PDB file of C-alpha atoms in Angstrom:
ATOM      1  CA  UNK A   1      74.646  20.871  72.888  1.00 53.00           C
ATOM      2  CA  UNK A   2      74.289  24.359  74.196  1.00 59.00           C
ATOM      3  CA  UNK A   3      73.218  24.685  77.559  1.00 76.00           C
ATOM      4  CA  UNK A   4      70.694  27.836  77.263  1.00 75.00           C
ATOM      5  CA  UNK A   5      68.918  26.867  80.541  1.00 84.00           C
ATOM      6  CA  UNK A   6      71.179  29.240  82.541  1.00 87.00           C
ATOM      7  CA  UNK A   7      69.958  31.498  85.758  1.00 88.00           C
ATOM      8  CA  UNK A   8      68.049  34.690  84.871  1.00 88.00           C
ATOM      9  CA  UNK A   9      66.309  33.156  81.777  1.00 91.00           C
ATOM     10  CA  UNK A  10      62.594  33.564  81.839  1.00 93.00           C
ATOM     11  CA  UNK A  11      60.095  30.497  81.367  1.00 94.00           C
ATOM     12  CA  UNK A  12      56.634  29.726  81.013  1.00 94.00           C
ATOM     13  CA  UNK A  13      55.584  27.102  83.285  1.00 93.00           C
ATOM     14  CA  UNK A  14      53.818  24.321  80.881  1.00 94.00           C
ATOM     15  CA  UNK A  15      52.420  21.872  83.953  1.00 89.00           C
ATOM     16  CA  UNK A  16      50.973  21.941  87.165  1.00 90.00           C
ATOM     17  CA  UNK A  17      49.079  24.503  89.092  1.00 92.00           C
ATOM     18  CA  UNK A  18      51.297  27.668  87.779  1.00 93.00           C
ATOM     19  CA  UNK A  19      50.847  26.292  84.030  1.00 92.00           C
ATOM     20  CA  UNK A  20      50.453  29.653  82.033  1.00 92.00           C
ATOM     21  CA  UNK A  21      52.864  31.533  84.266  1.00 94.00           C
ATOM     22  CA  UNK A  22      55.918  33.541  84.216  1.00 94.00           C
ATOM     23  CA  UNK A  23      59.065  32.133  86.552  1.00 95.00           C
ATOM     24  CA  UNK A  24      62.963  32.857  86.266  1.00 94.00           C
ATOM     25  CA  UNK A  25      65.305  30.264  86.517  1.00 92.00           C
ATOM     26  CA  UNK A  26      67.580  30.856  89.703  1.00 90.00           C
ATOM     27  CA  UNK A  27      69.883  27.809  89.774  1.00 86.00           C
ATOM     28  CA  UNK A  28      69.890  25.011  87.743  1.00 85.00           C
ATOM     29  CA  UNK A  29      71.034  21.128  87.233  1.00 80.00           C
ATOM     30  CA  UNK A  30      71.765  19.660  83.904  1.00 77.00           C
ATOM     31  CA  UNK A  31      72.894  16.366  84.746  1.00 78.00           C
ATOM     32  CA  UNK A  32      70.312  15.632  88.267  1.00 72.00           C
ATOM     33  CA  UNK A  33      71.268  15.087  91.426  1.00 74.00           C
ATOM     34  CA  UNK A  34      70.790  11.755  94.061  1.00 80.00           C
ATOM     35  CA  UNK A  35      67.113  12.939  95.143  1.00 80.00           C
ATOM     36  CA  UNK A  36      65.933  14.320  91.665  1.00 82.00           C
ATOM     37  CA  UNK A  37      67.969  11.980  89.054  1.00 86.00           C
ATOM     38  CA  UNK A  38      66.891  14.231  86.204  1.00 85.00           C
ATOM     39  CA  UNK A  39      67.295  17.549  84.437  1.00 84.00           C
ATOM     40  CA  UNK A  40      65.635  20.612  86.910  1.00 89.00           C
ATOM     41  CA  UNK A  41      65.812  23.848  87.728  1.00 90.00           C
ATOM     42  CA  UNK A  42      64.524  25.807  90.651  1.00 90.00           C
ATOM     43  CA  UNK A  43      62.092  29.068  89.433  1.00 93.00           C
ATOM     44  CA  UNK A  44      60.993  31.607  91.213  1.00 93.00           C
ATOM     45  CA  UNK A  45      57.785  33.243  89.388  1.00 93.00           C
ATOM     46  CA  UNK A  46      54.732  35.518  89.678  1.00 94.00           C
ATOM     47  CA  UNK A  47      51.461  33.332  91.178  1.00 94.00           C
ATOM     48  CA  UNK A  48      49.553  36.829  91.475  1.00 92.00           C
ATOM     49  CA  UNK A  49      49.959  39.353  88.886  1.00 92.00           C
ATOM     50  CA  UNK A  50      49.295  43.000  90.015  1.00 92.00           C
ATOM     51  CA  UNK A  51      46.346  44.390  88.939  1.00 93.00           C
ATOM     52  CA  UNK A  52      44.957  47.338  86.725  1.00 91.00           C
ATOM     53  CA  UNK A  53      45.016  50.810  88.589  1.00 89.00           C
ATOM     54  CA  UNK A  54      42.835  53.816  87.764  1.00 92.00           C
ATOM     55  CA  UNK A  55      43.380  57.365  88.438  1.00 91.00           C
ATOM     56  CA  UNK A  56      40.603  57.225  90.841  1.00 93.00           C
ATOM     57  CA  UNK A  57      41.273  54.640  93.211  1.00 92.00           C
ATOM     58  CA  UNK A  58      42.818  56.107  96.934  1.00 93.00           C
ATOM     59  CA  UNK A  59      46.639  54.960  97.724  1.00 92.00           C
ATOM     60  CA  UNK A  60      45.796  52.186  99.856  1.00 94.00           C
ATOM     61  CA  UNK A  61      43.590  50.591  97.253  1.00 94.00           C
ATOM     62  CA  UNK A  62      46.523  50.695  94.927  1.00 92.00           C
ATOM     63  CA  UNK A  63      48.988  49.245  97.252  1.00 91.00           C
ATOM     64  CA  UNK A  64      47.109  46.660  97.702  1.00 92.00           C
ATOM     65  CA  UNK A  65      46.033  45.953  93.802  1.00 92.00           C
ATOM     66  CA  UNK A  66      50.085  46.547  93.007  1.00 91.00           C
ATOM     67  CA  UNK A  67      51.180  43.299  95.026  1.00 92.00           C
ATOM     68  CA  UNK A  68      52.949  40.706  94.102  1.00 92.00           C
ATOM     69  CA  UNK A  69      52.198  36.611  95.093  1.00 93.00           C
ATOM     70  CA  UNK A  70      55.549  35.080  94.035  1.00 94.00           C
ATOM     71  CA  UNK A  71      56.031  31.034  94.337  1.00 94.00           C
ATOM     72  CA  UNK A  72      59.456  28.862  94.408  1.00 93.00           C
ATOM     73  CA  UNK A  73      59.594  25.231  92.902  1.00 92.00           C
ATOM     74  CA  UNK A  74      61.681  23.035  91.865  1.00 91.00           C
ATOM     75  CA  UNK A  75      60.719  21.788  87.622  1.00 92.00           C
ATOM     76  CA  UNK A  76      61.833  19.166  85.780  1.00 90.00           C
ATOM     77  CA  UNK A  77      63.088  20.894  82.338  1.00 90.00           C
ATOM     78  CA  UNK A  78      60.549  19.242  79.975  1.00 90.00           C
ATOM     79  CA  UNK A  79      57.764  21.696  81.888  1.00 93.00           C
ATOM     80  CA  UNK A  80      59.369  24.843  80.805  1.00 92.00           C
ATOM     81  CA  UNK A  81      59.154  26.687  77.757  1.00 93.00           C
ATOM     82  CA  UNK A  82      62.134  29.194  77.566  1.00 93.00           C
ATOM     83  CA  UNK A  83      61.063  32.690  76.307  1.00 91.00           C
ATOM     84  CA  UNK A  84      63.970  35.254  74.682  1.00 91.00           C
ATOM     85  CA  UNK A  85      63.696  36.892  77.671  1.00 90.00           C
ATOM     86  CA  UNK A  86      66.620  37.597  80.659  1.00 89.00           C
ATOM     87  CA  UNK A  87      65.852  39.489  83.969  1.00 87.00           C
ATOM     88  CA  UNK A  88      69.373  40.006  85.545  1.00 85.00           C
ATOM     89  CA  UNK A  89      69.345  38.385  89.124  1.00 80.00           C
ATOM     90  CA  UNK A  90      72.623  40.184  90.174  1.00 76.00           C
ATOM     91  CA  UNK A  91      73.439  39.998  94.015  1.00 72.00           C
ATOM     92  CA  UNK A  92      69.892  40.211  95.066  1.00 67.00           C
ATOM     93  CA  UNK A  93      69.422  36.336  94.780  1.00 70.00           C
ATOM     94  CA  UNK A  94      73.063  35.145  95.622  1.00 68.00           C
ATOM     95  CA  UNK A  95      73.003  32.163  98.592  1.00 70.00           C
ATOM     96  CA  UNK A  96      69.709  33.572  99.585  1.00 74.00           C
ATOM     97  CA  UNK A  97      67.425  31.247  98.083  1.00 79.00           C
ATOM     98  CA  UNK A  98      66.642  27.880  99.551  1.00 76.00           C
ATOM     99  CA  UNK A  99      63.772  25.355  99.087  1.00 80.00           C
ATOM    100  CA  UNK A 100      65.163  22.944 101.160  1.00 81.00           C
ATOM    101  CA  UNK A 101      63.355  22.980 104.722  1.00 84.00           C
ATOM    102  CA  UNK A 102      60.036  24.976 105.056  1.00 86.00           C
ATOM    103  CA  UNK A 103      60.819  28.128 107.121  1.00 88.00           C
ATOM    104  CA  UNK A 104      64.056  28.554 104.966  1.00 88.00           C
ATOM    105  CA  UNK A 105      61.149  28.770 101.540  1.00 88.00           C
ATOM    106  CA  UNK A 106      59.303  30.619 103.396  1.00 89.00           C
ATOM    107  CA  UNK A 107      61.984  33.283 103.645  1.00 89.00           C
ATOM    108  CA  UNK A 108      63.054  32.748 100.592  1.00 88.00           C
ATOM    109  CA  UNK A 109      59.521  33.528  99.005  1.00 91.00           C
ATOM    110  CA  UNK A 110      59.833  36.910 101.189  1.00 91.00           C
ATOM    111  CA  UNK A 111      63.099  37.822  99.322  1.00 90.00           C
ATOM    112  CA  UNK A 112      61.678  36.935  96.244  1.00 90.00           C
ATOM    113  CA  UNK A 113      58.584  39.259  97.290  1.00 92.00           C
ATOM    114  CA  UNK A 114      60.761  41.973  97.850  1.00 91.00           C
ATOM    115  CA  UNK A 115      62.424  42.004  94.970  1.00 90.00           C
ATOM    116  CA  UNK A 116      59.979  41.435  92.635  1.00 91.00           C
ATOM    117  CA  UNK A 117      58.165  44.782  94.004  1.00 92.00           C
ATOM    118  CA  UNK A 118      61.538  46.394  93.819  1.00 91.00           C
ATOM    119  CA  UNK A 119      61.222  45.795  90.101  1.00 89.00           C
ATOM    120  CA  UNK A 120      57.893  46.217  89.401  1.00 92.00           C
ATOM    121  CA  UNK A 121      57.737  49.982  91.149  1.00 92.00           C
ATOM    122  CA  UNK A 122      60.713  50.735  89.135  1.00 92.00           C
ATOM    123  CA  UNK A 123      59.494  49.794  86.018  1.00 90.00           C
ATOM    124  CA  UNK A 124      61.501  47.310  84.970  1.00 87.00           C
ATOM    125  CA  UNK A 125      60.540  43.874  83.046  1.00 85.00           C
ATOM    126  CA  UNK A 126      57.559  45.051  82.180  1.00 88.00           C
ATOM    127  CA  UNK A 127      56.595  42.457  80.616  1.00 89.00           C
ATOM    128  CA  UNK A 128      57.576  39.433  83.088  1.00 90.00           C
ATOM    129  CA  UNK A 129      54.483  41.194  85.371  1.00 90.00           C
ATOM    130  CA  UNK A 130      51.822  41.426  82.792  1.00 91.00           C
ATOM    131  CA  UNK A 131      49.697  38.183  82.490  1.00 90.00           C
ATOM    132  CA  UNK A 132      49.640  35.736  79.612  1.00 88.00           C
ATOM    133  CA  UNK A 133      46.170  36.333  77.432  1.00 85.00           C
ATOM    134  CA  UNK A 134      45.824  33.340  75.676  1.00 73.00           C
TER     135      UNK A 134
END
């Protein structure tokens, strides 16, 4: 079978309270591991989507309607949906990601933050930070 669950592939989360959102798969485990003995991945994705921004509002105002809420989890695979979609992770994500005690998520999340501005203001994967409308 071909594995096509592979870091970089965008999902849609299918369960739980981000059901309906956009994630990435960073790393991911086919086969399980002792603590989770079945197929998962761990996604980073957009909780908050930025907002709409007018020619009218001030710059503040638009900082603040352009950020980003990202979460980290780890999913089993039969709550993703896989989407054609690929968002190269590159070095930005390499050994800097870690769910496994909370002050190293929590700094994890902030890299995650950080990026997913970086990409966002540039105008890239335009798509991954426009809601679902269904």
């Amino acid at each position: 079978m071909v594995k096509f669950l592979k870091p970089g592939k965008v999902i849609l989360m299918l369960s739980g309270a981000h059901a309906g959102k956009k994630a990435v798969i960073i790393h991911n485990s086919d086969s399980g591991n002792k603590e989770r003995p079945y197929a998962h991945c761990v996604v980073a994705g957009v909780k908050q989507y930025p907002k709409k921004i007018t020619k009218r509002m001030g710059r503040r105002k638009m900082i603040k309607r352009s950020r980003i809420l990202p979460f980290l989890k780890v999913v089993n695979h039969k709550h993703v949906m896989p989407t054609r979609y690929n968002i190269y992770l590159g070095t930005d994500w390499k050994g800097k990601i870690s769910i496994s005690d909370p002050t190293k998520k929590k700094a994890s999340r902030k890299t995650v933050r950080t990026v997913f501005q970086q990409r966002y203001y540039a105008g890239k994967n335009k798509w991954f930070f426009s809601p679902l409308r269904f």
